[in-house]
GROMACS .gro file of C-alpha atoms in nm:
model
  233
    1MET     CA    1 -14.670  18.484  -1.380
    2ASN     CA    2 -14.963  18.276  -1.258
    3ARG     CA    3 -15.107  18.078  -1.549
    4SER     CA    4 -15.381  17.893  -1.364
    5ILE     CA    5 -15.704  17.811  -1.544
    6PRO     CA    6 -16.001  18.008  -1.404
    7LEU     CA    7 -16.281  17.781  -1.287
    8LYS     CA    8 -16.556  18.024  -1.380
    9ILE     CA    9 -16.447  18.027  -1.744
   10PHE     CA   10 -16.369  17.665  -1.817
   11PHE     CA   11 -16.588  17.443  -1.601
   12ILE     CA   12 -16.934  17.319  -1.696
   13LEU     CA   13 -17.133  17.179  -1.404
   14ARG     CA   14 -17.261  16.832  -1.488
   15GLY     CA   15 -17.496  16.739  -1.204
   16LYS     CA   16 -17.436  16.522  -0.901
   17SER     CA   17 -17.103  16.363  -0.815
   18THR     CA   18 -16.973  16.161  -0.523
   19PHE     CA   19 -16.615  16.281  -0.540
   20TRP     CA   20 -16.421  16.534  -0.334
   21GLN     CA   21 -16.594  16.866  -0.275
   22SER     CA   22 -16.442  17.212  -0.268
   23SER     CA   23 -16.611  17.547  -0.218
   24GLU     CA   24 -16.559  17.832  -0.463
   25SER     CA   25 -16.673  18.188  -0.398
   26VAL     CA   26 -16.830  18.369  -0.694
   27ILE     CA   27 -17.023  18.692  -0.747
   28SER     CA   28 -17.385  18.639  -0.846
   29PRO     CA   29 -17.472  18.846  -1.156
   30PHE     CA   30 -17.830  18.872  -1.026
   31SER     CA   31 -17.786  18.988  -0.666
   32ASN     CA   32 -17.426  19.113  -0.680
   33GLN     CA   33 -17.366  18.908  -0.365
   34THR     CA   34 -17.079  18.667  -0.298
   35VAL     CA   35 -17.206  18.309  -0.287
   36SER     CA   36 -17.032  17.977  -0.220
   37ILE     CA   37 -17.084  17.681  -0.453
   38LYS     CA   38 -16.963  17.323  -0.413
   39VAL     CA   39 -16.744  17.183  -0.687
   40HIS     CA   40 -16.631  16.820  -0.713
   41PHE     CA   41 -16.274  16.768  -0.834
   42MET     CA   42 -16.107  16.443  -0.931
   43LEU     CA   43 -15.762  16.578  -1.023
   44GLU     CA   44 -15.589  16.900  -0.927
   45ALA     CA   45 -15.247  17.028  -1.026
   46ARG     CA   46 -15.119  17.319  -0.821
   47HIS     CA   47 -14.845  17.557  -0.934
   48ILE     CA   48 -14.638  17.315  -1.141
   49THR     CA   49 -14.297  17.458  -1.226
   50PHE     CA   50 -14.027  17.291  -1.435
   51ALA     CA   51 -13.772  17.557  -1.529
   52PRO     CA   52 -13.694  17.673  -1.786
   53LEU     CA   53 -13.985  17.511  -1.975
   54PHE     CA   54 -14.284  17.639  -1.776
   55SER     CA   55 -14.383  17.779  -1.439
   56ASP     CA   56 -14.686  17.809  -1.210
   57LEU     CA   57 -14.929  17.594  -1.411
   58SER     CA   58 -15.249  17.497  -1.230
   59PHE     CA   59 -15.578  17.333  -1.324
   60SER     CA   60 -15.863  17.123  -1.182
   61LEU     CA   61 -16.058  16.848  -1.358
   62ARG     CA   62 -16.385  16.678  -1.275
   63GLN     CA   63 -16.567  16.384  -1.426
   64LYS     CA   64 -16.633  16.406  -1.802
   65GLU     CA   65 -16.384  16.689  -1.852
   66THR     CA   66 -16.093  16.720  -2.093
   67LEU     CA   67 -15.773  16.923  -2.073
   68LEU     CA   68 -15.583  16.999  -2.395
   69VAL     CA   69 -15.211  17.079  -2.372
   70ARG     CA   70 -15.077  17.279  -2.666
   71GLY     CA   71 -14.747  17.433  -2.760
   72ALA     CA   72 -14.466  17.440  -3.014
   73ASN     CA   73 -14.218  17.154  -3.041
   74GLY     CA   74 -13.983  17.172  -2.745
   75ALA     CA   75 -14.223  17.377  -2.533
   76GLY     CA   76 -14.249  17.101  -2.273
   77LYS     CA   77 -14.580  16.929  -2.352
   78SER     CA   78 -14.444  16.578  -2.304
   79THR     CA   79 -14.261  16.679  -1.988
   80PHE     CA   80 -14.580  16.830  -1.848
   81LEU     CA   81 -14.775  16.512  -1.920
   82ARG     CA   82 -14.505  16.296  -1.761
   83ILE     CA   83 -14.530  16.508  -1.448
   84LEU     CA   84 -14.908  16.459  -1.444
   85ALA     CA   85 -14.856  16.083  -1.484
   86GLY     CA   86 -14.616  16.075  -1.188
   87LEU     CA   87 -14.321  15.975  -1.407
   88ILE     CA   88 -14.135  16.294  -1.315
   89ARG     CA   89 -14.161  16.371  -0.944
   90LEU     CA   90 -14.154  16.726  -0.814
   91LYS     CA   91 -14.117  16.867  -0.464
   92PRO     CA   92 -14.343  16.979  -0.317
   93ASN     CA   93 -14.593  16.737  -0.469
   94PRO     CA   94 -14.825  16.941  -0.698
   95LEU     CA   95 -15.080  16.666  -0.770
   96PHE     CA   96 -15.402  16.592  -0.580
   97TRP     CA   97 -15.639  16.304  -0.656
   98LYS     CA   98 -15.989  16.318  -0.507
   99GLY     CA   99 -15.873  16.592  -0.272
  100GLU     CA  100 -15.568  16.417  -0.133
  101ALA     CA  101 -15.200  16.449  -0.219
  102VAL     CA  102 -15.108  16.184  -0.472
  103HIS     CA  103 -14.949  15.858  -0.359
  104LEU     CA  104 -14.799  15.712  -0.674
  105SER     CA  105 -14.871  15.348  -0.591
  106THR     CA  106 -15.247  15.411  -0.588
  107TYR     CA  107 -15.267  15.710  -0.822
  108GLN     CA  108 -15.103  15.529  -1.113
  109GLN     CA  109 -15.352  15.245  -1.078
  110ASN     CA  110 -15.617  15.502  -1.174
  111LEU     CA  111 -15.452  15.633  -1.490
  112LEU     CA  112 -15.358  15.520  -1.839
  113TYR     CA  113 -15.055  15.696  -1.988
  114VAL     CA  114 -14.970  15.663  -2.358
  115GLY     CA  115 -14.657  15.858  -2.447
  116HIS     CA  116 -14.439  15.886  -2.757
  117LYS     CA  117 -14.267  15.567  -2.644
  118LEU     CA  118 -14.553  15.325  -2.693
  119ALA     CA  119 -14.457  15.076  -2.418
  120LEU     CA  120 -14.436  14.783  -2.659
  121HIS     CA  121 -14.163  14.517  -2.659
  122PRO     CA  122 -13.995  14.558  -3.001
  123GLU     CA  123 -13.871  14.198  -3.029
  124ALA     CA  124 -14.200  14.039  -2.923
  125LEU     CA  125 -14.468  13.900  -3.148
  126LEU     CA  126 -14.800  14.073  -3.093
  127LYS     CA  127 -14.941  13.754  -2.939
  128ASP     CA  128 -14.650  13.758  -2.689
  129GLN     CA  129 -14.715  14.125  -2.613
  130ILE     CA  130 -15.070  14.023  -2.526
  131LYS     CA  131 -14.934  13.765  -2.282
  132LEU     CA  132 -14.719  14.033  -2.119
  133TRP     CA  133 -15.022  14.258  -2.080
  134GLN     CA  134 -15.220  13.971  -1.930
  135TYR     CA  135 -14.942  13.898  -1.681
  136HIS     CA  136 -14.906  14.258  -1.565
  137THR     CA  137 -15.274  14.358  -1.562
  138GLY     CA  138 -15.476  14.041  -1.514
  139VAL     CA  139 -15.704  14.135  -1.804
  140LYS     CA  140 -15.848  13.840  -1.997
  141ARG     CA  141 -15.701  13.759  -2.338
  142ASP     CA  142 -16.033  13.777  -2.522
  143THR     CA  143 -16.093  14.127  -2.383
  144ILE     CA  144 -15.759  14.244  -2.521
  145GLU     CA  145 -15.818  14.071  -2.854
  146LYS     CA  146 -16.157  14.238  -2.895
  147ALA     CA  147 -15.994  14.577  -2.846
  148LEU     CA  148 -15.721  14.495  -3.098
  149ASP     CA  149 -15.988  14.387  -3.345
  150LEU     CA  150 -16.167  14.718  -3.292
  151TRP     CA  151 -15.845  14.897  -3.387
  152GLY     CA  152 -15.799  14.677  -3.695
  153VAL     CA  153 -15.476  14.508  -3.582
  154ALA     CA  154 -15.605  14.168  -3.465
  155SER     CA  155 -15.465  14.004  -3.779
  156LEU     CA  156 -15.109  14.094  -3.675
  157PHE     CA  157 -15.083  13.839  -3.390
  158ASN     CA  158 -14.786  13.659  -3.549
  159LYS     CA  159 -14.598  13.974  -3.648
  160LYS     CA  160 -14.303  14.117  -3.455
  161ILE     CA  161 -14.368  14.460  -3.309
  162ASP     CA  162 -14.060  14.613  -3.472
  163GLN     CA  163 -14.178  14.493  -3.815
  164LEU     CA  164 -14.498  14.693  -3.793
  165SER     CA  165 -14.555  15.046  -3.917
  166GLN     CA  166 -14.564  15.336  -3.673
  167GLY     CA  167 -14.938  15.366  -3.730
  168GLN     CA  168 -14.995  14.998  -3.650
  169ARG     CA  169 -14.786  15.023  -3.334
  170LYS     CA  170 -14.980  15.333  -3.233
  171ARG     CA  171 -15.310  15.147  -3.275
  172ILE     CA  172 -15.185  14.855  -3.066
  173SER     CA  173 -15.073  15.086  -2.786
  174LEU     CA  174 -15.396  15.289  -2.792
  175SER     CA  175 -15.602  14.969  -2.772
  176ARG     CA  176 -15.532  14.985  -2.398
  177CYS     CA  177 -15.794  15.261  -2.386
  178GLN     CA  178 -16.058  14.995  -2.453
  179TRP     CA  179 -15.935  14.702  -2.245
  180LEU     CA  180 -15.766  14.866  -1.944
  181PRO     CA  181 -16.034  15.043  -1.737
  182ARG     CA  182 -15.880  15.356  -1.582
  183PRO     CA  183 -16.070  15.678  -1.500
  184LEU     CA  184 -15.786  15.913  -1.606
  185TRP     CA  185 -15.631  15.903  -1.953
  186ILE     CA  186 -15.310  16.096  -2.021
  187LEU     CA  187 -15.231  16.079  -2.392
  188ASP     CA  188 -14.934  16.242  -2.565
  189GLU     CA  189 -15.038  16.342  -2.919
  190PRO     CA  190 -15.258  16.034  -2.970
  191HIS     CA  191 -15.373  16.154  -3.315
  192THR     CA  192 -15.020  16.136  -3.459
  193SER     CA  193 -14.954  15.851  -3.707
  194LEU     CA  194 -15.320  15.749  -3.726
  195ASP     CA  195 -15.504  15.730  -4.057
  196GLU     CA  196 -15.866  15.839  -4.097
  197ALA     CA  197 -16.004  15.505  -3.975
  198GLY     CA  198 -15.779  15.512  -3.670
  199LEU     CA  199 -15.880  15.868  -3.589
  200LYS     CA  200 -16.247  15.767  -3.590
  201VAL     CA  201 -16.178  15.484  -3.344
  202LEU     CA  202 -15.983  15.724  -3.121
  203GLU     CA  203 -16.252  15.991  -3.122
  204LYS     CA  204 -16.520  15.738  -3.033
  205ALA     CA  205 -16.303  15.601  -2.752
  206LEU     CA  206 -16.253  15.952  -2.613
  207CYS     CA  207 -16.625  16.030  -2.637
  208ASP     CA  208 -16.728  15.701  -2.473
  209HIS     CA  209 -16.475  15.750  -2.192
  210ARG     CA  210 -16.603  16.096  -2.109
  211GLU     CA  211 -16.965  15.982  -2.122
  212LYS     CA  212 -16.881  15.718  -1.861
  213GLY     CA  213 -16.740  15.989  -1.633
  214GLY     CA  214 -16.376  15.961  -1.733
  215LEU     CA  215 -16.115  16.237  -1.746
  216VAL     CA  216 -15.887  16.304  -2.043
  217ILE     CA  217 -15.562  16.500  -2.062
  218LEU     CA  218 -15.395  16.510  -2.399
  219ALA     CA  219 -15.131  16.696  -2.591
  220THR     CA  220 -15.261  16.768  -2.937
  221HIS     CA  221 -15.246  16.987  -3.244
  222GLU     CA  222 -15.611  16.914  -3.321
  223LYS     CA  223 -15.882  17.181  -3.306
  224LYS     CA  224 -16.002  17.262  -2.955
  225PRO     CA  225 -16.347  17.106  -2.898
  226LYS     CA  226 -16.614  17.321  -2.738
  227GLY     CA  227 -16.630  17.295  -2.360
  228THR     CA  228 -16.272  17.177  -2.302
  229GLN     CA  229 -15.992  17.336  -2.103
  230GLU     CA  230 -15.666  17.435  -2.262
  231ILE     CA  231 -15.311  17.501  -2.142
  232LEU     CA  232 -15.069  17.676  -2.376
  233LEU     CA  233 -14.697  17.613  -2.322
   0.00000   0.00000   0.00000
């Protein structure tokens, strides 16, 4: 069964864009004539199948748009997100970035992926984790520290990662949203383990990212915001 997301239902045109253009044919409700409109896509996924979890999933995202991925535990949400992040490779390649088939070396430089495994070194002090981030990304230390302060974990510099609570580790990992500039965010249940203060920081980060033209894909159990796409697994 084809479970693609219909463009005419889920997309809200948001003005001019400089990204890849595609033409879509629609029926005008006024003249009953078929007309062609130009649509600008940043990311497309075409007919993703990963048996037995899911099959024939497709969607397209443009600037400022969000895709929510929902489903019961074990339905394949995390697997689906890992495919979108290029961590699980399928043949033929189902991912297209700015109209071209994805090349992982460049595509992954455009995305931030935060999964259930938070990509933190458990034996490192937080200040040493910062040094690792600096080494791998080239981002300045004060930029990272400002983001950590925003998330309320700047005071933990001399603490080992594995001595922190799950909520504190989640905040540290999600701080990358503020200091690592990437147009595409892929977040696996980012709301989990966050307290009310952390949720407010996350929601503001998501809002600011979209306002700047960013794309967001996230698995969540939260209520579906108005104007977002949704895939049910």
